[in-house]
GROMACS .gro file of C-alpha atoms in nm:
model
  352
    1MET     CA    1   0.953   1.229  -1.269
    2ALA     CA    2   1.279   1.139  -1.073
    3SER     CA    3   1.285   0.854  -0.833
    4ARG     CA    4   1.284   0.983  -0.467
    5TRP     CA    5   1.406   0.676  -0.291
    6GLY     CA    6   1.764   0.606  -0.205
    7PRO     CA    7   1.901   0.294  -0.025
    8LEU     CA    8   1.843   0.279   0.349
    9ILE     CA    9   2.082   0.134   0.597
   10GLY     CA   10   1.998  -0.219   0.670
   11LEU     CA   11   1.920  -0.334   1.012
   12ALA     CA   12   2.204  -0.499   1.190
   13PRO     CA   13   2.147  -0.874   1.247
   14CYS     CA   14   2.042  -0.958   1.607
   15CYS     CA   15   2.068  -1.268   1.803
   16LEU     CA   16   1.745  -1.472   1.808
   17TRP     CA   17   1.622  -1.524   2.152
   18LEU     CA   18   1.274  -1.624   2.160
   19LEU     CA   19   1.041  -1.866   1.996
   20GLY     CA   20   0.659  -1.775   2.003
   21ALA     CA   21   0.359  -1.954   1.862
   22VAL     CA   22   0.135  -1.862   1.560
   23LEU     CA   23  -0.161  -2.089   1.453
   24LEU     CA   24  -0.290  -1.946   1.131
   25MET     CA   25  -0.647  -1.893   1.037
   26ASP     CA   26  -0.840  -1.710   0.777
   27ALA     CA   27  -0.772  -1.329   0.758
   28SER     CA   28  -1.059  -1.115   0.868
   29ALA     CA   29  -1.319  -0.998   0.620
   30ARG     CA   30  -1.260  -0.662   0.448
   31PRO     CA   31  -1.507  -0.380   0.415
   32ALA     CA   32  -1.687  -0.326   0.082
   33ASN     CA   33  -1.452  -0.251  -0.222
   34HIS     CA   34  -1.136  -0.396  -0.045
   35SER     CA   35  -0.960  -0.712  -0.124
   36SER     CA   36  -0.730  -0.880   0.128
   37THR     CA   37  -0.367  -0.850   0.136
   38ARG     CA   38  -0.314  -1.218   0.036
   39GLU     CA   39  -0.563  -1.171  -0.256
   40ARG     CA   40  -0.360  -0.871  -0.382
   41VAL     CA   41  -0.048  -1.062  -0.362
   42ALA     CA   42  -0.188  -1.350  -0.564
   43ASN     CA   43  -0.333  -1.119  -0.819
   44ARG     CA   44  -0.021  -0.897  -0.872
   45GLU     CA   45   0.062  -1.037  -1.212
   46GLU     CA   46  -0.271  -0.944  -1.353
   47ASN     CA   47  -0.307  -0.631  -1.584
   48GLU     CA   48   0.074  -0.590  -1.565
   49ILE     CA   49   0.094  -0.265  -1.762
   50LEU     CA   50  -0.205  -0.104  -1.612
   51PRO     CA   51  -0.122   0.131  -1.308
   52PRO     CA   52  -0.225  -0.079  -1.002
   53ASP     CA   53  -0.517   0.050  -0.775
   54HIS     CA   54  -0.329  -0.074  -0.482
   55LEU     CA   55   0.017   0.044  -0.379
   56ASN     CA   56   0.195  -0.144  -0.097
   57GLY     CA   57   0.313   0.085   0.191
   58VAL     CA   58   0.085   0.364   0.091
   59LYS     CA   59  -0.204   0.465   0.320
   60LEU     CA   60  -0.476   0.524   0.063
   61GLU     CA   61  -0.590   0.319  -0.241
   62MET     CA   62  -0.598   0.494  -0.577
   63ASP     CA   63  -0.973   0.540  -0.529
   64GLY     CA   64  -0.943   0.704  -0.187
   65HIS     CA   65  -1.029   0.398   0.028
   66LEU     CA   66  -0.813   0.323   0.324
   67ASN     CA   67  -0.540   0.063   0.265
   68ARG     CA   68  -0.659  -0.206   0.494
   69GLY     CA   69  -0.347  -0.407   0.471
   70PHE     CA   70  -0.113  -0.124   0.549
   71HIS     CA   71   0.005  -0.233   0.887
   72GLN     CA   72   0.084  -0.580   0.764
   73GLU     CA   73   0.270  -0.437   0.467
   74VAL     CA   74   0.507  -0.227   0.658
   75PHE     CA   75   0.555  -0.489   0.920
   76LEU     CA   76   0.628  -0.778   0.679
   77GLY     CA   77   0.779  -0.609   0.379
   78LYS     CA   78   0.868  -0.845   0.096
   79ASP     CA   79   0.758  -1.131   0.323
   80LEU     CA   80   0.400  -1.016   0.281
   81GLY     CA   81   0.279  -1.343   0.156
   82GLY     CA   82   0.492  -1.550   0.382
   83PHE     CA   83   0.236  -1.620   0.646
   84ASP     CA   84   0.030  -1.873   0.452
   85GLU     CA   85  -0.255  -2.041   0.624
   86ASP     CA   86  -0.125  -2.384   0.514
   87ALA     CA   87   0.230  -2.332   0.643
   88GLU     CA   88   0.368  -2.564   0.909
   89PRO     CA   89   0.274  -2.402   1.243
   90ARG     CA   90   0.593  -2.429   1.420
   91ARG     CA   91   0.787  -2.277   1.125
   92SER     CA   92   0.542  -1.994   1.113
   93ARG     CA   93   0.579  -1.904   1.479
   94ARG     CA   94   0.950  -1.902   1.454
   95LYS     CA   95   0.925  -1.679   1.164
   96LEU     CA   96   0.725  -1.428   1.362
   97MET     CA   97   0.975  -1.426   1.643
   98VAL     CA   98   1.247  -1.385   1.395
   99ILE     CA   99   1.085  -1.067   1.267
  100PHE     CA  100   1.046  -0.947   1.629
  101SER     CA  101   1.417  -0.999   1.707
  102LYS     CA  102   1.515  -0.807   1.385
  103VAL     CA  103   1.303  -0.511   1.494
  104ASP     CA  104   1.441  -0.533   1.841
  105VAL     CA  105   1.777  -0.381   1.767
  106ASN     CA  106   1.910  -0.346   2.105
  107THR     CA  107   1.800  -0.691   2.213
  108ASP     CA  108   1.610  -0.587   2.527
  109ARG     CA  109   1.309  -0.791   2.441
  110LYS     CA  110   1.098  -0.492   2.373
  111ILE     CA  111   1.014  -0.293   2.061
  112SER     CA  112   1.031   0.083   2.098
  113ALA     CA  113   0.865   0.342   1.873
  114LYS     CA  114   1.205   0.429   1.725
  115GLU     CA  115   1.274   0.074   1.656
  116MET     CA  116   0.942   0.026   1.482
  117GLN     CA  117   0.992   0.352   1.289
  118ARG     CA  118   1.325   0.229   1.158
  119TRP     CA  119   1.160  -0.105   1.064
  120ILE     CA  120   0.875   0.056   0.901
  121MET     CA  121   1.101   0.264   0.670
  122GLU     CA  122   1.311  -0.035   0.577
  123LYS     CA  123   1.011  -0.246   0.497
  124THR     CA  124   0.880   0.033   0.287
  125ALA     CA  125   1.201   0.048   0.103
  126GLU     CA  126   1.154  -0.321   0.010
  127HIS     CA  127   0.812  -0.244  -0.150
  128PHE     CA  128   0.984   0.049  -0.332
  129GLN     CA  129   1.258  -0.185  -0.464
  130GLU     CA  130   1.006  -0.449  -0.568
  131ALA     CA  131   0.805  -0.200  -0.763
  132MET     CA  132   1.118  -0.085  -0.953
  133GLU     CA  133   1.198  -0.429  -1.052
  134GLU     CA  134   0.850  -0.501  -1.168
  135SER     CA  135   0.828  -0.169  -1.361
  136LYS     CA  136   1.158  -0.255  -1.539
  137THR     CA  137   0.996  -0.583  -1.664
  138HIS     CA  138   0.686  -0.398  -1.775
  139PHE     CA  139   0.883  -0.126  -1.938
  140ARG     CA  140   1.065  -0.384  -2.154
  141ALA     CA  141   0.733  -0.525  -2.259
  142VAL     CA  142   0.601  -0.188  -2.388
  143ASP     CA  143   0.936  -0.091  -2.548
  144PRO     CA  144   0.972  -0.360  -2.809
  145ASP     CA  145   1.247  -0.156  -3.008
  146GLY     CA  146   1.456  -0.112  -2.686
  147ASP     CA  147   1.527   0.253  -2.761
  148GLY     CA  148   1.466   0.347  -2.393
  149HIS     CA  149   1.173   0.562  -2.454
  150VAL     CA  150   0.801   0.471  -2.491
  151SER     CA  151   0.538   0.690  -2.672
  152TRP     CA  152   0.166   0.710  -2.572
  153ASP     CA  153   0.071   0.523  -2.876
  154GLU     CA  154   0.310   0.239  -2.815
  155TYR     CA  155   0.183   0.205  -2.467
  156LYS     CA  156  -0.184   0.209  -2.587
  157VAL     CA  157  -0.115  -0.069  -2.833
  158LYS     CA  158   0.025  -0.298  -2.558
  159PHE     CA  159  -0.234  -0.194  -2.309
  160LEU     CA  160  -0.531  -0.275  -2.551
  161ALA     CA  161  -0.359  -0.603  -2.653
  162SER     CA  162  -0.357  -0.695  -2.279
  163LYS     CA  163  -0.729  -0.651  -2.287
  164GLY     CA  164  -0.784  -0.889  -2.566
  165HIS     CA  165  -0.768  -0.657  -2.869
  166SER     CA  166  -0.556  -0.747  -3.179
  167GLU     CA  167  -0.221  -0.569  -3.146
  168LYS     CA  168  -0.198  -0.539  -3.529
  169GLU     CA  169  -0.554  -0.409  -3.571
  170VAL     CA  170  -0.492  -0.149  -3.287
  171ALA     CA  171  -0.164  -0.040  -3.435
  172ASP     CA  172  -0.313   0.004  -3.785
  173ALA     CA  173  -0.611   0.189  -3.640
  174ILE     CA  174  -0.385   0.438  -3.471
  175ARG     CA  175  -0.162   0.470  -3.774
  176LEU     CA  176  -0.472   0.543  -3.995
  177ASN     CA  177  -0.632   0.761  -3.733
  178GLU     CA  178  -0.928   0.541  -3.733
  179GLU     CA  179  -1.189   0.506  -3.435
  180LEU     CA  180  -1.127   0.225  -3.189
  181LYS     CA  181  -1.416   0.055  -3.012
  182VAL     CA  182  -1.264   0.076  -2.667
  183ASP     CA  183  -1.355   0.250  -2.332
  184GLU     CA  184  -1.239   0.604  -2.418
  185GLU     CA  185  -1.297   0.725  -2.045
  186ILE     CA  186  -1.026   0.474  -1.928
  187LEU     CA  187  -0.787   0.568  -2.214
  188GLU     CA  188  -0.826   0.936  -2.137
  189ASN     CA  189  -0.754   0.882  -1.774
  190LEU     CA  190  -0.446   0.690  -1.843
  191LYS     CA  191  -0.338   0.950  -2.105
  192ASP     CA  192  -0.374   1.230  -1.859
  193ARG     CA  193  -0.160   1.026  -1.613
  194TRP     CA  194   0.083   0.964  -1.884
  195TYR     CA  195   0.144   1.326  -1.960
  196GLN     CA  196   0.178   1.409  -1.585
  197ALA     CA  197   0.455   1.151  -1.562
  198ASP     CA  198   0.638   1.312  -1.851
  199SER     CA  199   0.904   1.524  -1.689
  200PRO     CA  200   0.969   1.870  -1.833
  201PRO     CA  201   1.055   1.947  -2.108
  202ALA     CA  202   0.775   1.748  -2.217
  203ASP     CA  203   0.828   1.521  -2.511
  204LEU     CA  204   0.536   1.280  -2.474
  205LEU     CA  205   0.800   1.007  -2.447
  206LEU     CA  206   0.850   0.829  -2.110
  207THR     CA  207   1.185   0.705  -2.001
  208GLU     CA  208   1.212   0.398  -1.770
  209GLU     CA  209   1.227   0.620  -1.469
  210GLU     CA  210   0.917   0.821  -1.587
  211PHE     CA  211   0.732   0.488  -1.662
  212LEU     CA  212   0.794   0.393  -1.310
  213SER     CA  213   0.629   0.712  -1.179
  214PHE     CA  214   0.339   0.643  -1.429
  215LEU     CA  215   0.281   0.302  -1.271
  216HIS     CA  216   0.372   0.391  -0.914
  217PRO     CA  217   0.308   0.764  -0.828
  218GLU     CA  218   0.455   0.717  -0.473
  219HIS     CA  219   0.798   0.722  -0.638
  220SER     CA  220   0.786   1.095  -0.747
  221ARG     CA  221   0.676   1.403  -0.566
  222GLY     CA  222   0.501   1.531  -0.873
  223MET     CA  223   0.295   1.209  -0.947
  224LEU     CA  224   0.214   1.167  -0.562
  225ARG     CA  225   0.068   1.530  -0.577
  226PHE     CA  226  -0.124   1.427  -0.882
  227MET     CA  227  -0.271   1.127  -0.711
  228VAL     CA  228  -0.371   1.339  -0.412
  229LYS     CA  229  -0.535   1.583  -0.659
  230GLU     CA  230  -0.736   1.297  -0.804
  231ILE     CA  231  -0.850   1.165  -0.468
  232VAL     CA  232  -0.959   1.506  -0.354
  233ARG     CA  233  -1.152   1.571  -0.678
  234ASP     CA  234  -1.338   1.246  -0.623
  235LEU     CA  235  -1.426   1.304  -0.252
  236ASP     CA  236  -1.481   1.677  -0.268
  237GLN     CA  237  -1.851   1.752  -0.279
  238ASP     CA  238  -1.867   2.116  -0.240
  239GLY     CA  239  -1.575   2.208  -0.489
  240ASP     CA  240  -1.348   2.390  -0.240
  241LYS     CA  241  -1.062   2.157  -0.308
  242GLN     CA  242  -1.056   2.051   0.056
  243LEU     CA  243  -1.204   1.762   0.235
  244SER     CA  244  -1.419   1.784   0.548
  245VAL     CA  245  -1.509   1.504   0.770
  246PRO     CA  246  -1.853   1.439   0.605
  247GLU     CA  247  -1.692   1.425   0.264
  248PHE     CA  248  -1.413   1.189   0.372
  249ILE     CA  249  -1.643   0.942   0.556
  250SER     CA  250  -1.925   0.938   0.284
  251LEU     CA  251  -2.018   0.578   0.213
  252PRO     CA  252  -1.924   0.437  -0.126
  253VAL     CA  253  -2.198   0.399  -0.378
  254GLY     CA  254  -2.404   0.087  -0.294
  255THR     CA  255  -2.705  -0.043  -0.113
  256VAL     CA  256  -2.677  -0.211   0.217
  257GLU     CA  257  -2.883  -0.521   0.192
  258ASN     CA  258  -2.854  -0.694   0.526
  259GLN     CA  259  -2.726  -0.640   0.884
  260GLN     CA  260  -2.382  -0.781   0.805
  261GLY     CA  261  -2.356  -0.517   0.522
  262GLN     CA  262  -2.471  -0.233   0.756
  263ASP     CA  263  -2.205  -0.347   1.031
  264ILE     CA  264  -1.935  -0.334   0.760
  265ASP     CA  265  -2.033   0.003   0.635
  266ASP     CA  266  -2.062   0.140   1.001
  267ASN     CA  267  -1.707   0.014   1.060
  268TRP     CA  268  -1.594   0.171   0.728
  269VAL     CA  269  -1.725   0.515   0.853
  270LYS     CA  270  -1.576   0.464   1.194
  271ASP     CA  271  -1.238   0.365   1.080
  272ARG     CA  272  -1.225   0.667   0.828
  273LYS     CA  273  -1.340   0.926   1.083
  274LYS     CA  274  -1.065   0.805   1.316
  275GLU     CA  275  -0.794   0.822   1.045
  276PHE     CA  276  -0.914   1.169   0.939
  277GLU     CA  277  -0.918   1.316   1.288
  278GLU     CA  278  -0.602   1.147   1.431
  279LEU     CA  279  -0.367   1.122   1.151
  280ILE     CA  280  -0.462   1.316   0.832
  281ASP     CA  281  -0.590   1.643   0.969
  282SER     CA  282  -0.247   1.749   1.125
  283ASN     CA  283  -0.359   2.081   1.250
  284HIS     CA  284  -0.695   1.958   1.386
  285ASP     CA  285  -0.904   2.224   1.227
  286GLY     CA  286  -1.160   1.982   1.069
  287ILE     CA  287  -1.051   2.044   0.729
  288VAL     CA  288  -0.788   1.823   0.525
  289THR     CA  289  -0.601   2.030   0.255
  290ALA     CA  290  -0.424   1.868  -0.033
  291GLU     CA  291  -0.095   1.932   0.142
  292GLU     CA  292  -0.206   1.746   0.450
  293LEU     CA  293  -0.325   1.456   0.241
  294GLU     CA  294   0.000   1.453   0.046
  295SER     CA  295   0.207   1.441   0.369
  296TYR     CA  296  -0.012   1.173   0.515
  297MET     CA  297   0.021   0.952   0.198
  298ASP     CA  298   0.400   1.003   0.149
  299PRO     CA  299   0.567   0.662   0.245
  300MET     CA  300   0.892   0.851   0.263
  301ASN     CA  301   0.774   1.073   0.545
  302GLU     CA  302   0.988   0.972   0.855
  303TYR     CA  303   0.758   1.172   1.089
  304ASN     CA  304   0.446   0.976   0.956
  305ALA     CA  305   0.657   0.661   1.006
  306LEU     CA  306   0.701   0.742   1.372
  307ASN     CA  307   0.332   0.819   1.417
  308GLU     CA  308   0.247   0.481   1.255
  309ALA     CA  309   0.492   0.316   1.478
  310LYS     CA  310   0.328   0.461   1.792
  311GLN     CA  311  -0.009   0.363   1.667
  312MET     CA  312   0.081   0.006   1.585
  313ILE     CA  313   0.229  -0.029   1.940
  314ALA     CA  314  -0.064   0.119   2.098
  315VAL     CA  315  -0.287  -0.135   1.945
  316ALA     CA  316  -0.120  -0.433   2.121
  317ASP     CA  317   0.040  -0.261   2.422
  318GLU     CA  318  -0.175  -0.430   2.687
  319ASN     CA  319   0.062  -0.344   2.985
  320GLN     CA  320   0.086   0.027   2.866
  321ASN     CA  321   0.459   0.048   2.877
  322HIS     CA  322   0.465   0.210   2.538
  323HIS     CA  323   0.673  -0.086   2.404
  324LEU     CA  324   0.582  -0.420   2.224
  325GLU     CA  325   0.670  -0.744   2.408
  326PRO     CA  326   0.670  -1.091   2.253
  327GLU     CA  327   0.353  -1.202   2.409
  328GLU     CA  328   0.171  -0.896   2.277
  329VAL     CA  329   0.296  -0.944   1.923
  330LEU     CA  330   0.176  -1.311   1.932
  331LYS     CA  331  -0.161  -1.230   2.080
  332TYR     CA  332  -0.227  -0.952   1.820
  333SER     CA  333  -0.077  -1.140   1.530
  334GLU     CA  334  -0.370  -1.094   1.317
  335PHE     CA  335  -0.307  -0.709   1.314
  336PHE     CA  336   0.062  -0.760   1.220
  337THR     CA  337   0.051  -1.052   0.992
  338GLY     CA  338  -0.319  -1.104   0.891
  339SER     CA  339  -0.312  -1.438   1.067
  340LYS     CA  340  -0.496  -1.503   1.406
  341LEU     CA  341  -0.318  -1.671   1.690
  342VAL     CA  342  -0.492  -1.934   1.892
  343ASP     CA  343  -0.392  -2.036   2.251
  344TYR     CA  344  -0.082  -1.817   2.230
  345ALA     CA  345  -0.008  -1.811   2.599
  346ARG     CA  346   0.030  -2.187   2.617
  347SER     CA  347   0.243  -2.200   2.310
  348VAL     CA  348   0.465  -1.923   2.440
  349HIS     CA  349   0.506  -2.118   2.773
  350GLU     CA  350   0.606  -2.433   2.585
  351GLU     CA  351   0.868  -2.242   2.387
  352PHE     CA  352   1.012  -2.100   2.706
   0.00000   0.00000   0.00000
């Protein structure tokens, strides 16, 4: 599949005008089946050649769960892991205000929805670029002969070797058409995805660009559509290839064992219902089609970026002027960076 991302115009540098305050604390707990943004950053190198369950800058996970770190990803971009809880506090608060000043293109000390939309698109582009660079490294690992093409069997050998199998034994078994003692369901799912990434005319060989689509479906329209199809298949309970509110908010398999678990699951349902009704179901008919879900998940959709910008502003817009001001960003820093700010008002006053 062809890559769909072109270079975006960079934001013009702005004068830095304000220093705020951020004291870092632990990120909030995630609902069941979710890891925190920091954990995902730390684990990025694991299972390199396996398509990731999490895609930075995409609203849903591969399994259909909400991406809980989405707002932080599109606000911080490649600096996603930059707000470490052990960082020097003064340096961290300056970093947050540096970001504010870059978003505030017209330097009026307020962030508008258009400014936030532009920033979201640029940060998404950073995640795209990062995925492309990682994919190149992984492609070289599965293309040892360097001919620019990778067959399914070549990939299967490298994938199983990464899971602890002997590369030579796997290669010999494939060559002799012998049975392998492996999880066939995982291999079949990967093989199906491999064939989907193979652009017509199909030759069962992936180029570097097609391999990128195999690992990161958000980089091609066809693979994004395939990802949506898989999510709808997993959530659709009545077989109509559409999603209703009850289907979308159904709790994941598991037993709630205590009140804390019940609270987490209640929040999980509440968040998904709100996302369904306010953002995914674009015509508000109570049904989400594959087309609506694809549009919602497309990280290149500028209209969605504008809606996200408005939503992010609304979360912290305490004075209801439809803009973000420094004090609001600092007060709601946990939403934007994953780090909670303590006694922000006094710190802002000291900086002024």
